[in-house]
Amino acid sequence: MSEDKYGVLLYYKYAEIPNLDDLLTFYHSNCSSLSLLGRVRLSSHGVNVTVGGNLSSLGNHIQALKAYSTLFHHTDFKLATCHHPLNDKVAQECGFTSLSIRIVHELVTLSSHPLLKSPNISNAGKHLSSLHNTSSCCNVIIHSYSESPEKGLVLLDARNLYETRIGKFDVPNVETLDPQVRQFSDLSSWIDDNGERLKGKNILMYCTGGIRCEMASAYIRSKGAGFENVFQLFGGIQRYLEQFPDGGFFKGKNFVFDHRISVGSSDANVIGTCLICQCSFDDYSSRCRCAYCRMLVLVCGSCQNESTQYVCELCQKQGKAVRSTQLIENGESKTSLPGVEFQNFSSDTTMCLPQVPRGDDPRTSRKLRILCLHGFRQNASSFKGRTASLAKKLKKMTEFVFIDAPHELPFIYQTPMPELNVNCASSSPPSPPPPLDNCKKKFAWFVAPNFDGSSAADWKVADGPFDPLQYQQQTNGYDISVSHLKNVFSQEGPFDGILGFSQGAAMTALISAQQEKLKGEMDFKFVVLCSGFALRMKEMECGPIKCPSLHIFGNEHGKDRQIANQASKELASLYDSDCSAIVEHDCGHIIPTRSPYIDEIKDFLGRFL
């Protein structure tokens, strides 16, 4: 191999790794000494690697792996010659300006229920190339099935929508199913919803290089009778195009997760179209993204404009339109949706768009977009201030979005109880109300039965002493709050999760209990319930709640004077223990940000990255 030639190496291997720390040390030493750049992801179940460098260095890396362990002897190493990264921005986004080696829980995340057990990878679909000896095995299989439609062959594309838009298989007389998902972790839900289209069929799956099909085919086969005949294209589209340089049945380009962006065949057929003008176009090098979900979109050079925000076809189907640019002015956000406040803790720019990177690539870090619901008599601004320390600690993994609850509350204040004075016949005069200057409106998710919905411009004295257990009697206004949240999800979503504090946690709990019912209108993967409590409402009477959840509350000595420890414990007990986690602290009515509590919070959220 020429020392001057540059290339990219892709490979994965599912195998039980006996000593993960030793393997980590090997990769650090070997890749650094060979000046390789890219991503290495290691788990106790295997490896997933995409690295670039001189072809001779990549060859030496392969030989070192085989010498290191017999685990790598039958690994499918995909080595391709290419140019050095030309676009620094794309190279940085694809992880080809540095070497990133990390230990992860899973090589690919199939389900949005990461706390639930993944399917057994040993039950994955058979590799097609292992059934034939000829170099054209994939073509032979496809032909044999297409000529025998009674066998009921379907092709299932396991990739994301933006990948299928520039290239896909087109086999005569064979149905191709395109789930049109934003990310791989959404595919399991599509499979669940489309079981009847798959049951009893011969299912041939394909993806870029094969690793996603390993997990997805195992998931389909785990469904039992009627789902046994699942096959996967060995080496994915990449190996297929090597066998058929003219493209064969594959039309267009193969999207790849490195600086090359896409790889085509000798057939220059363009199947993609510009999102704006619908002209033929398939170049993602500009990295244009949807303003809502940050999925890549195709926008040709003539239609690209730095001041324009794009809305992908999936968000358009959900009724979302181009929104105005949000600007942070004097610490406050300006947005097109009343009551919604955006805060991006990691951006130095004024654009407050969600910072979600490319699709499902399990080797690329991303941020979780979390909708935050404040407590009783708070607002988005005050809750943002109260969680500033938490946001700072989580800035590398989360983006918080704050909104006001829909029920505006009147200004009321409590006068001090008069002190008994034996020398005076009357008590001291009541204290004046607080000044209205700098007082911001307060909101609630639930209100008392006698609440008339009115808010006053002036302060009023409370009718009596504040009841520390008043939250138990406030259940009205749920329908209005649900409608408000549906509007937020529609206009400003998607969100990965919801974080609720105190009464906001009670609201979040009700939403999570109705997760299946609200599917399509409010989609999220997890909830974080801080100082939460359960309201006695019919919506909570649904058996164990299976939404992944993190419960954060004060222990018996935690000095939370607002929400009793037992109330938060009872709420946690309503969730399926297989997909919930609990953090008890001694910090009062707050969300703790010191160790070990912040480490437990990071561990929970990290499972969704």
Coordinates of N, CA and C in Angstrom, one line a residue, residues 488-609:
V488 N -47.3 22.8 22.5 CA -45.8 23.0 22.6 C -45.1 21.9 21.8
F489 N -45.5 20.6 22.0 CA -44.8 19.6 21.2 C -45.0 19.8 19.7
S490 N -46.2 20.2 19.3 CA -46.4 20.4 17.9 C -45.6 21.5 17.3
Q491 N -45.5 22.6 18.0 CA -44.8 23.8 17.5 C -43.3 23.8 17.7
E492 N -42.9 23.2 18.9 CA -41.5 23.4 19.3 C -40.8 22.1 19.5
G493 N -41.4 20.9 19.3 CA -40.8 19.6 19.4 C -39.9 19.3 18.3
P494 N -39.3 18.1 18.3 CA -39.5 17.0 19.2 C -38.7 17.2 20.5
F495 N -39.1 16.4 21.5 CA -38.3 16.4 22.8 C -38.0 14.9 23.1
D496 N -36.8 14.7 23.7 CA -36.4 13.4 24.1 C -37.1 13.0 25.4
G497 N -37.2 14.0 26.3 CA -37.8 13.7 27.6 C -38.4 14.9 28.2
I498 N -39.1 14.6 29.4 CA -39.7 15.7 30.1 C -39.2 15.7 31.6
L499 N -38.8 16.8 32.1 CA -38.4 17.0 33.5 C -39.4 17.8 34.2
G500 N -40.0 17.3 35.3 CA -41.0 18.0 36.0 C -40.5 18.2 37.5
F501 N -40.8 19.4 38.0 CA -40.5 19.7 39.4 C -41.7 19.9 40.2
S502 N -41.9 19.2 41.4 CA -43.0 19.4 42.3 C -44.3 19.2 41.6
Q503 N -45.1 20.3 41.5 CA -46.4 20.2 40.7 C -46.1 19.8 39.3
G504 N -45.0 20.3 38.7 CA -44.7 20.0 37.3 C -44.4 18.5 37.2
A505 N -43.8 17.9 38.3 CA -43.6 16.5 38.3 C -44.9 15.7 38.3
A506 N -45.9 16.2 39.0 CA -47.2 15.6 39.1 C -47.9 15.6 37.7
M507 N -47.7 16.7 37.0 CA -48.2 16.8 35.6 C -47.5 15.9 34.7
T508 N -46.1 15.8 34.8 CA -45.3 14.9 34.0 C -45.7 13.4 34.2
A509 N -46.0 13.1 35.5 CA -46.4 11.7 35.8 C -47.7 11.4 35.1
L510 N -48.7 12.3 35.1 CA -49.9 12.0 34.4 C -49.7 11.8 32.9
I511 N -48.8 12.6 32.3 CA -48.5 12.5 30.9 C -47.9 11.2 30.6
S512 N -46.9 10.8 31.5 CA -46.2 9.5 31.2 C -47.1 8.3 31.4
A513 N -48.1 8.4 32.3 CA -49.1 7.3 32.4 C -50.0 7.2 31.2
Q514 N -50.1 8.3 30.4 CA -50.9 8.2 29.2 C -50.0 8.2 28.0
Q515 N -48.8 7.8 28.1 CA -47.8 7.9 27.0 C -48.3 7.2 25.7
E516 N -48.9 6.0 25.8 CA -49.4 5.3 24.6 C -50.6 6.0 24.0
K517 N -51.4 6.5 24.8 CA -52.6 7.2 24.4 C -52.3 8.5 23.6
L518 N -51.2 9.2 24.1 CA -50.8 10.5 23.5 C -49.8 10.3 22.4
K519 N -49.5 9.1 22.0 CA -48.5 8.8 21.0 C -48.9 9.5 19.7
G520 N -47.9 10.2 19.0 CA -48.2 11.0 17.8 C -48.4 12.4 18.1
E521 N -48.9 12.7 19.3 CA -49.1 14.1 19.7 C -48.1 14.6 20.7
M522 N -47.6 13.7 21.5 CA -46.6 14.0 22.5 C -45.7 12.8 22.6
D523 N -44.6 12.8 21.8 CA -43.7 11.7 21.8 C -42.5 12.0 22.6
F524 N -42.1 11.1 23.6 CA -40.9 11.3 24.4 C -40.5 10.0 24.8
K525 N -39.2 9.9 25.3 CA -38.6 8.6 25.6 C -38.5 8.3 27.1
F526 N -38.5 9.4 27.9 CA -38.3 9.2 29.4 C -38.8 10.4 30.1
V527 N -38.9 10.3 31.4 CA -39.3 11.4 32.3 C -38.4 11.5 33.5
V528 N -38.2 12.7 34.0 CA -37.4 12.9 35.2 C -38.4 13.6 36.2
L529 N -38.7 13.0 37.3 CA -39.6 13.5 38.3 C -38.9 13.9 39.6
C530 N -38.9 15.2 39.8 CA -38.2 15.8 40.9 C -39.1 16.3 42.0
S531 N -39.0 15.8 43.2 CA -39.9 16.2 44.3 C -41.3 15.9 43.9
G532 N -41.6 14.8 43.2 CA -42.9 14.6 42.7 C -43.9 14.0 43.6
F533 N -45.1 14.0 43.2 CA -46.2 13.3 44.0 C -47.3 12.9 43.0
A534 N -48.1 11.9 43.4 CA -49.2 11.4 42.5 C -50.5 12.0 42.9
L535 N -51.2 12.5 41.9 CA -52.6 13.0 42.1 C -53.6 11.8 42.0
R536 N -54.6 11.9 42.8 CA -55.7 10.8 42.7 C -56.6 11.1 41.6
M537 N -56.2 10.7 40.4 CA -57.0 11.0 39.2 C -57.0 9.7 38.4
K538 N -58.1 9.5 37.6 CA -58.3 8.2 36.9 C -57.2 7.9 35.9
E539 N -56.5 9.0 35.4 CA -55.4 8.8 34.4 C -54.3 8.0 35.0
M540 N -54.1 8.0 36.4 CA -53.0 7.3 37.0 C -53.4 5.9 37.3
E541 N -54.6 5.5 37.0 CA -55.1 4.1 37.4 C -54.9 3.2 36.1
C542 N -53.6 3.0 35.8 CA -53.4 2.2 34.5 C -52.4 1.1 34.8
G543 N -52.2 0.7 36.0 CA -51.2 -0.4 36.3 C -49.8 0.2 36.3
P544 N -48.8 -0.6 36.4 CA -47.4 -0.1 36.4 C -47.2 0.7 35.1
I545 N -46.6 1.9 35.4 CA -46.3 2.8 34.2 C -45.0 2.4 33.7
K546 N -44.9 2.1 32.4 CA -43.7 1.5 31.7 C -42.8 2.5 31.1
C547 N -43.1 3.8 31.3 CA -42.3 4.8 30.7 C -41.0 4.9 31.5
P548 N -39.8 4.8 30.9 CA -38.5 5.0 31.7 C -38.5 6.3 32.5
S549 N -38.2 6.1 33.8 CA -38.3 7.3 34.7 C -37.2 7.4 35.7
L550 N -36.8 8.6 36.0 CA -35.9 8.8 37.1 C -36.6 9.7 38.2
H551 N -36.6 9.2 39.4 CA -37.3 9.9 40.5 C -36.2 10.5 41.4
I552 N -36.3 11.8 41.6 CA -35.3 12.5 42.4 C -36.1 13.2 43.6
F553 N -35.8 12.8 44.8 CA -36.5 13.4 45.9 C -35.7 13.3 47.2
G554 N -36.1 14.1 48.2 CA -35.4 14.1 49.5 C -35.7 12.9 50.3
N555 N -34.7 12.3 51.0 CA -34.9 11.2 51.8 C -35.6 11.6 53.1
E556 N -35.8 10.7 54.1 CA -36.5 11.0 55.3 C -35.9 12.2 56.0
H557 N -34.6 12.4 55.9 CA -33.9 13.5 56.5 C -33.5 14.5 55.5
G558 N -34.2 14.6 54.4 CA -33.8 15.5 53.3 C -34.3 16.9 53.4
K559 N -35.1 17.2 54.4 CA -35.6 18.6 54.7 C -36.4 19.2 53.6
D560 N -37.1 18.3 52.8 CA -38.0 18.8 51.8 C -39.3 19.2 52.5
R561 N -39.6 20.4 52.8 CA -40.7 20.8 53.6 C -42.0 21.0 52.8
Q562 N -41.8 20.9 51.4 CA -43.0 21.1 50.6 C -43.6 19.8 50.2
I563 N -42.8 18.8 49.8 CA -43.3 17.5 49.3 C -42.7 16.4 50.2
A564 N -43.6 15.7 50.9 CA -43.1 14.7 51.9 C -42.4 13.5 51.1
N565 N -41.4 13.0 51.8 CA -40.7 11.9 51.2 C -41.6 10.7 50.8
Q566 N -42.6 10.4 51.7 CA -43.5 9.3 51.4 C -44.3 9.5 50.1
A567 N -44.7 10.8 49.9 CA -45.4 11.1 48.7 C -44.6 10.8 47.4
S568 N -43.4 11.2 47.4 CA -42.5 10.9 46.3 C -42.2 9.4 46.1
K569 N -42.1 8.7 47.2 CA -41.9 7.3 47.2 C -43.1 6.6 46.6
E570 N -44.3 7.0 47.0 CA -45.5 6.4 46.4 C -45.6 6.6 44.9
L571 N -45.2 7.8 44.5 CA -45.2 8.1 43.0 C -44.3 7.1 42.3
A572 N -43.1 7.0 42.9 CA -42.1 6.1 42.2 C -42.6 4.6 42.2
S573 N -43.4 4.2 43.2 CA -43.9 2.8 43.2 C -44.9 2.5 42.1
L574 N -45.4 3.6 41.5 CA -46.4 3.4 40.4 C -45.7 3.0 39.1
Y575 N -44.4 3.1 39.0 CA -43.6 2.8 37.8 C -43.1 1.4 37.8
D576 N -42.9 0.9 36.6 CA -42.3 -0.5 36.4 C -40.9 -0.4 36.9
S577 N -40.6 -1.2 37.9 CA -39.2 -1.1 38.5 C -38.1 -1.5 37.5
D578 N -38.5 -2.2 36.4 CA -37.5 -2.6 35.4 C -37.0 -1.4 34.6
C579 N -37.7 -0.4 34.6 CA -37.3 0.8 33.7 C -37.4 2.1 34.5
S580 N -37.1 2.0 35.8 CA -37.1 3.2 36.6 C -35.9 3.2 37.5
A581 N -35.5 4.4 37.9 CA -34.3 4.6 38.8 C -34.7 5.7 39.9
I582 N -34.1 5.6 41.1 CA -34.4 6.5 42.2 C -33.2 7.1 42.7
V583 N -33.2 8.4 42.9 CA -32.1 9.1 43.6 C -32.7 9.8 44.8
E584 N -32.4 9.4 46.0 CA -32.8 10.0 47.2 C -31.6 10.9 47.7
H585 N -31.9 12.1 48.2 CA -30.9 13.0 48.6 C -31.2 13.7 49.9
D586 N -30.3 14.5 50.4 CA -30.5 15.2 51.7 C -30.5 16.7 51.5
C587 N -31.0 17.2 50.3 CA -30.7 18.6 49.9 C -32.0 19.5 50.0
G588 N -33.1 19.0 50.5 CA -34.3 19.8 50.5 C -35.1 19.8 49.3
H589 N -35.9 20.9 49.0 CA -36.8 21.0 47.9 C -36.1 21.5 46.7
I590 N -35.0 20.8 46.2 CA -34.3 21.2 45.1 C -33.9 20.0 44.3
I591 N -33.2 20.3 43.1 CA -32.6 19.2 42.4 C -31.1 19.2 42.7
P592 N -30.6 18.2 43.3 CA -29.1 18.2 43.7 C -28.2 18.2 42.5
T593 N -27.1 18.9 42.7 CA -26.1 18.9 41.6 C -24.7 18.5 42.0
R594 N -24.5 18.0 43.3 CA -23.2 17.5 43.7 C -23.2 16.0 43.7
S595 N -22.0 15.5 43.7 CA -21.8 14.1 43.8 C -22.3 13.5 45.1
P596 N -22.8 12.3 45.1 CA -22.9 11.3 44.0 C -24.2 11.5 43.2
Y597 N -25.0 12.5 43.6 CA -26.3 12.6 43.0 C -26.2 12.9 41.5
I598 N -25.4 13.9 41.1 CA -25.3 14.3 39.7 C -24.8 13.2 38.9
D599 N -23.9 12.3 39.5 CA -23.4 11.2 38.7 C -24.5 10.2 38.4
E600 N -25.4 10.0 39.3 CA -26.6 9.1 39.1 C -27.5 9.7 38.0
I601 N -27.7 11.0 38.0 CA -28.5 11.6 37.0 C -27.9 11.5 35.6
K602 N -26.6 11.7 35.6 CA -25.9 11.5 34.3 C -25.9 10.1 33.8
D603 N -25.8 9.2 34.7 CA -25.9 7.7 34.3 C -27.2 7.4 33.7
F604 N -28.3 7.9 34.2 CA -29.7 7.7 33.7 C -29.8 8.3 32.3
L605 N -29.4 9.6 32.2 CA -29.6 10.3 30.9 C -28.7 9.7 29.9
G606 N -27.5 9.3 30.3 CA -26.5 8.7 29.3 C -27.0 7.5 28.6
R607 N -28.0 6.8 29.1 CA -28.6 5.6 28.5 C -29.4 6.0 27.3
F608 N -29.8 7.2 27.1 CA -30.6 7.7 26.0 C -29.8 8.4 24.9
L609 N -28.5 8.4 25.1 CA -27.7 9.1 24.1 C -27.3 8.1 23.0

